[in-house]
CSV table of C-alpha atoms in Angstrom, one decimal:
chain,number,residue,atom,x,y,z
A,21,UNK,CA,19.9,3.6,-0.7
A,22,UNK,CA,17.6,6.2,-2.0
A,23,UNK,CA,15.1,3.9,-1.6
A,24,UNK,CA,11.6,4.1,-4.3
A,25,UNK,CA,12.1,7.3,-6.4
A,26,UNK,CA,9.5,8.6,-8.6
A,27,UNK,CA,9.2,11.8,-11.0
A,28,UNK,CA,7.4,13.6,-11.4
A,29,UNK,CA,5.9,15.1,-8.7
A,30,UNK,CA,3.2,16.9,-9.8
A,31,UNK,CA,2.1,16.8,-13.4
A,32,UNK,CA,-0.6,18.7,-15.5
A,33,UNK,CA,-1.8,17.3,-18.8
A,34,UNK,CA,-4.6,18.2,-21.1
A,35,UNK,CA,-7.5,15.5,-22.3
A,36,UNK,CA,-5.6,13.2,-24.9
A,37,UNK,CA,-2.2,13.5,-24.3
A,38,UNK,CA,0.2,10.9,-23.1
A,39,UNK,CA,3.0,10.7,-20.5
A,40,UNK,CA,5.2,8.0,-18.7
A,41,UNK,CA,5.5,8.1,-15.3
A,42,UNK,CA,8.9,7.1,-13.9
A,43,UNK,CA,9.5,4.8,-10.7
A,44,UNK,CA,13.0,3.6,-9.8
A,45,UNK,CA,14.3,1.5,-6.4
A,46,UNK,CA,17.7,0.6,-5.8
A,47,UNK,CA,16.9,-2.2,-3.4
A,48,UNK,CA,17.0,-5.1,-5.8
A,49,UNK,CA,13.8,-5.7,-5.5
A,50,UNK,CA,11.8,-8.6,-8.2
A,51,UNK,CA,8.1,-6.9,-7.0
A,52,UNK,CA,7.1,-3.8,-8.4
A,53,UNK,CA,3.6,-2.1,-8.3
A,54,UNK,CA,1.3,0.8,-9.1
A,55,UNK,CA,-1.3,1.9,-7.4
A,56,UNK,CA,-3.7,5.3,-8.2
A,57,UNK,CA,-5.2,7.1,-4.8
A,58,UNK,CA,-8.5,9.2,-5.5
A,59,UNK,CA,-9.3,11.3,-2.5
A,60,UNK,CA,-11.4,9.9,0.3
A,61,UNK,CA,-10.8,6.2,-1.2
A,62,UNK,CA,-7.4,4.0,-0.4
A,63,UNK,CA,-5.4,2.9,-2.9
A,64,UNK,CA,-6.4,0.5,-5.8
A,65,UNK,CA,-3.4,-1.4,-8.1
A,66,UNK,CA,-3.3,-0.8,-11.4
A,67,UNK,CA,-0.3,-2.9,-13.0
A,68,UNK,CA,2.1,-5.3,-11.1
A,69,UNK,CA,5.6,-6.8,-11.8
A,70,UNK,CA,7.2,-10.4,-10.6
A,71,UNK,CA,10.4,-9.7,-12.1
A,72,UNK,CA,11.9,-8.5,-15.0
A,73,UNK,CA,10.0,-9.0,-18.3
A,74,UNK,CA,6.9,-10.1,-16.4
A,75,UNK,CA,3.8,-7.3,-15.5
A,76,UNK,CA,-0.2,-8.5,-14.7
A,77,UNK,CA,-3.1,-6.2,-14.3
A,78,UNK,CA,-4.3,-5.2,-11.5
A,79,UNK,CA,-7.5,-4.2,-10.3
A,80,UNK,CA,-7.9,-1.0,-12.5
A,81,UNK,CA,-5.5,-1.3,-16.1
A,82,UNK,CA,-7.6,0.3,-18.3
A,83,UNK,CA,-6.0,3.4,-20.1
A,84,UNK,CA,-2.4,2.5,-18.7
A,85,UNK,CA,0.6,0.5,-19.8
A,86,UNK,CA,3.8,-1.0,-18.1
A,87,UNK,CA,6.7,-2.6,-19.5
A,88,UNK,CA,9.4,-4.0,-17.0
A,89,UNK,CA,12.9,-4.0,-19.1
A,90,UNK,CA,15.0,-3.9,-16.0
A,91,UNK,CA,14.7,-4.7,-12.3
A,92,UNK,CA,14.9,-1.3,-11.1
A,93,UNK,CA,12.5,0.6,-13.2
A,94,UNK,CA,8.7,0.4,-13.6
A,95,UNK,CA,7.4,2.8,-15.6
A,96,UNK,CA,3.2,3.8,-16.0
A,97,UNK,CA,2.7,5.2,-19.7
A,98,UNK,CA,-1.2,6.8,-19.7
A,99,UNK,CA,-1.7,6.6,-23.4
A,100,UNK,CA,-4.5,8.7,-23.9
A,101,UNK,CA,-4.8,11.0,-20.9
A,102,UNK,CA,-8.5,11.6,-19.1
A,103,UNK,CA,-9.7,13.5,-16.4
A,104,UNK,CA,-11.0,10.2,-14.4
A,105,UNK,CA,-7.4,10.0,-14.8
A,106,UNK,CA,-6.7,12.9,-12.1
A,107,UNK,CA,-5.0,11.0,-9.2
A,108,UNK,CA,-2.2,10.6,-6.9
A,109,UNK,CA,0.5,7.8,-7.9
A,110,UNK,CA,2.1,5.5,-6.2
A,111,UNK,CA,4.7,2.9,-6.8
A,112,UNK,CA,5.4,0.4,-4.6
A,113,UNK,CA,8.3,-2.5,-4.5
A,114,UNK,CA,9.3,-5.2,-2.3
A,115,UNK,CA,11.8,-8.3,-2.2
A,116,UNK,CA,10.3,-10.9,-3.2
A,117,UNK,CA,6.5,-11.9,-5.1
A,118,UNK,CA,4.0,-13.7,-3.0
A,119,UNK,CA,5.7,-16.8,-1.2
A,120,UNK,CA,6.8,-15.1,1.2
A,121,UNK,CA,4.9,-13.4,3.8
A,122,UNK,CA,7.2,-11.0,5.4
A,123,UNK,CA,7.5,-8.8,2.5
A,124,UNK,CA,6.7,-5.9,3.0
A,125,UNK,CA,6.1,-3.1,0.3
A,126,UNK,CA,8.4,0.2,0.1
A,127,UNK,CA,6.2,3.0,-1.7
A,128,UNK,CA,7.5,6.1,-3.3
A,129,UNK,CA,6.4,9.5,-2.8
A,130,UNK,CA,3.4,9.8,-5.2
A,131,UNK,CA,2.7,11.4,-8.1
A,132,UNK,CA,0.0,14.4,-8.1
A,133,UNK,CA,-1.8,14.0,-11.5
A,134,UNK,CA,-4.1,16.4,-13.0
A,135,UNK,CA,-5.7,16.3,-16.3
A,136,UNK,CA,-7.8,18.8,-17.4
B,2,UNK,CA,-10.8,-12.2,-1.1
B,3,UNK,CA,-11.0,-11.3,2.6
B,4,UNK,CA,-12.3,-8.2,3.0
B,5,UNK,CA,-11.8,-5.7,6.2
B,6,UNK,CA,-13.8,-3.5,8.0
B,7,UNK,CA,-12.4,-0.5,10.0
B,8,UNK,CA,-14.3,2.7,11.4
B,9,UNK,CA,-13.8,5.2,9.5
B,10,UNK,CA,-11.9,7.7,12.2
B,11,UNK,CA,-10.6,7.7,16.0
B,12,UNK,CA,-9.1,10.2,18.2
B,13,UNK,CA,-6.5,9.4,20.8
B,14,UNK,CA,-4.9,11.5,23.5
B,15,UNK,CA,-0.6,12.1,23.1
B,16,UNK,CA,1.0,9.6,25.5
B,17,UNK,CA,-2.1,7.1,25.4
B,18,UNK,CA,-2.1,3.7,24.1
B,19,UNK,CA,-4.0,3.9,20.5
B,20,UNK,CA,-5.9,0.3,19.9
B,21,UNK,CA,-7.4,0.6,16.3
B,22,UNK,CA,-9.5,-2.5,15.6
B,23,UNK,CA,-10.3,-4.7,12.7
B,24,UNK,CA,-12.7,-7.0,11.3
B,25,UNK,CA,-11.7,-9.7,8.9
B,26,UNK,CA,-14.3,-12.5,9.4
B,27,UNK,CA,-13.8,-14.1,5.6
B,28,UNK,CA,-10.1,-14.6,6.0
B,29,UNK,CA,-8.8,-17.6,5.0
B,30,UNK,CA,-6.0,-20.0,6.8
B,31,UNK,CA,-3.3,-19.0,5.0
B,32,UNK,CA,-3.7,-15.5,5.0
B,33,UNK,CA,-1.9,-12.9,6.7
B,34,UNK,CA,-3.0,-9.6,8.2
B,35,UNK,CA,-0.8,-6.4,7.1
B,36,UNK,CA,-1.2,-2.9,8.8
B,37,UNK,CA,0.3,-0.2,6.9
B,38,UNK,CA,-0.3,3.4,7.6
B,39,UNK,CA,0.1,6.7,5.3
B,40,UNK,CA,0.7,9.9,6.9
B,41,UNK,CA,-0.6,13.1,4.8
B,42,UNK,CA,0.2,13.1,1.3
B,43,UNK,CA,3.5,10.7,2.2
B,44,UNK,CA,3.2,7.1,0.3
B,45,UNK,CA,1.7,4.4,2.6
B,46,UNK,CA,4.5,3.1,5.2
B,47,UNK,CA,4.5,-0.7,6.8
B,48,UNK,CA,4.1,-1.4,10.2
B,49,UNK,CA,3.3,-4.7,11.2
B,50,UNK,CA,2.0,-7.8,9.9
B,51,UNK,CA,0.9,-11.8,11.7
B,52,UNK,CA,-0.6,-15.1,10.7
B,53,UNK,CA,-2.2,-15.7,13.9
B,54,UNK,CA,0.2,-15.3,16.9
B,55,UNK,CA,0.5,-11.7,19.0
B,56,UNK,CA,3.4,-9.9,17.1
B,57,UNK,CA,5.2,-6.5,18.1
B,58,UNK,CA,7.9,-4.6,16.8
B,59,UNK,CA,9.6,-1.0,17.5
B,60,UNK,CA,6.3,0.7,16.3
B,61,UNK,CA,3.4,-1.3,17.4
B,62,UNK,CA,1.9,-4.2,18.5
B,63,UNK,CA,-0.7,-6.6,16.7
B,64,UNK,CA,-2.7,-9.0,18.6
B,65,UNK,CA,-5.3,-11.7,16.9
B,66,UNK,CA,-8.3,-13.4,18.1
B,67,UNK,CA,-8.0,-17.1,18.4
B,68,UNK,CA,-10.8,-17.8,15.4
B,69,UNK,CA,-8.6,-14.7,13.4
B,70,UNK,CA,-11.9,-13.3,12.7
B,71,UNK,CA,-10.5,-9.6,13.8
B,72,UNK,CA,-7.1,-7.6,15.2
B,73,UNK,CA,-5.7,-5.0,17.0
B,74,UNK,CA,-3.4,-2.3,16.4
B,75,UNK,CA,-1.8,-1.2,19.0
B,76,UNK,CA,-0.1,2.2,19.4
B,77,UNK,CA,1.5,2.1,22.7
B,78,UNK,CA,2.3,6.0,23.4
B,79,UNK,CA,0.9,7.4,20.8
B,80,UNK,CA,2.2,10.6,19.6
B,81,UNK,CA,1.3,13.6,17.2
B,82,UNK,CA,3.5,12.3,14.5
B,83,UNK,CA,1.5,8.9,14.7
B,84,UNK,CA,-1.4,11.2,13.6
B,85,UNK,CA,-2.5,9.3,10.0
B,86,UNK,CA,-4.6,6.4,8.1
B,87,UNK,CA,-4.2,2.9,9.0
B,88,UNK,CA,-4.9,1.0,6.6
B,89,UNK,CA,-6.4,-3.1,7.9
B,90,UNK,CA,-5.1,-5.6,4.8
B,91,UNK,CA,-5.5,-9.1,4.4
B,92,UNK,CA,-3.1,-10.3,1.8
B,93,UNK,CA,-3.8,-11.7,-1.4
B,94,UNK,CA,-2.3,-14.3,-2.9
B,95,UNK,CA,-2.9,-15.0,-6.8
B,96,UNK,CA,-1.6,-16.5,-9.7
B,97,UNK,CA,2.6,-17.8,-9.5
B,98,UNK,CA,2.7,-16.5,-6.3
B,99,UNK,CA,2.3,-12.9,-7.1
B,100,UNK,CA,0.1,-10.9,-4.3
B,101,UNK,CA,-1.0,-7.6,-4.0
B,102,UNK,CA,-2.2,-5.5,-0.9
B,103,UNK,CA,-6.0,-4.5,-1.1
B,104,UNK,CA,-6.5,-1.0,0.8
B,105,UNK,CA,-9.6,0.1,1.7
B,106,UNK,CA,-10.1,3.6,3.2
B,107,UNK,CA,-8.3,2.3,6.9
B,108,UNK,CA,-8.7,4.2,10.0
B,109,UNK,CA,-8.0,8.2,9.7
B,110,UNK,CA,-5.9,7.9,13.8
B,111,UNK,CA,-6.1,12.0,15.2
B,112,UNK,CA,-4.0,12.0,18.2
B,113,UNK,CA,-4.7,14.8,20.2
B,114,UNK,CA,-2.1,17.3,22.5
């Protein structure tokens, strides 16, 4: 299994433009989840998925969209890029939503955002 | 919510056992403690998680007070590679059984030659 994949990596954008962030697991998984890292903080969730047709916000939505089509991908669309914007991205996924407690989250390996 | 405390950084010598501790005094009777831990600019990695019984695994061993007011991580032989954050998480449980994982800025671990 590959596992959580995301791409980009890194990504540069310019104030006002928009771009979709791809994540993708292999693992079957009904969770899915984004979270933004800023340095020196942890990580705060932005959208979250039960399953397929079903996302929630998180704790920090505001300028971002999700749409869950399938069970393996999750994509993040900024609409209108901003520089508060400028983060590291991570999506996360695990088995199963909240009943039960061993599930544990598998997280990608970030995307480095920058918006100037 | 329950929310955690941690100190901010620790150091711990190679070979040592590394206990990083954790306050949770708000937690609630059906919430779980979660230690995960992210290594430099690598997404955040599960260790360990309990209810309120000692649990250990092959990385690590969590032990939690009686009242479940606070925890212990604990690294056994520590080594440079263990060298990250851990991240302290009580677990969240909202809406049709959805959850998500709060982090706040965890324990920065430096484990020292």
């Amino acid at each position: 299994n590959a596992g959580v994949t995301q791409t980009p990596k890194f990504q540069v954008l310019k104030t006002g433009q928009s771009m979709t962030l791809q994540c993708a697991q292999d693992m079957n998984h009904e969770y899915m989840s984004w979270y933004r890292q800023d340095p020196g903080m942890g990580l705060r969730l932005i959208h979250y998925s039960v399953g397929a047709g079903i996302t929630d916000q998180g704790e920090v939505p505001n300028g971002y969209n999700v749409s869950r089509s399938t069970t393996e991908d999750f994509p993040l669309r900024l609409l209108s890029a901003a520089p508060s914007q400028t983060s590291v991205y991570f999506c996360a996924s695990s088995y199963r939503q909240g009943g039960r407690p061993d599930d544990e989250q598998y997280f990608g390996p970030g995307t480095r955002l920058t918006v100037t | 919510d329950a929310k955690t405390t941690q100190p901010p950084s620790m150091d711990c010598a190679e070979g040592r056992a590394a206990n990083l501790p954790c306050n949770h005094s708000t937690i609630s009777g059906n919430e779980y403690v979660y230690w995960y831990r992210q290594i430099h600019s690598q997404g955040p990695q599960y260790i360990i998680h309990g209810l309120k019984n000692n649990e250990t695994n092959e990385m690590a061993s969590l032990i939690i007070t009686e009242d479940r007011k606070s925890s212990t991580l604990i690294l056994p032989h520590a080594t440079l590679r263990d060298t990250a954050v851990y991240y302290c998480i009580v677990r969240v449980v909202r809406g049709a059984g959805s959850y998500q994982l709060t982090f706040g800025k965890g324990t920065k671990l430096s484990v020292i030659p």
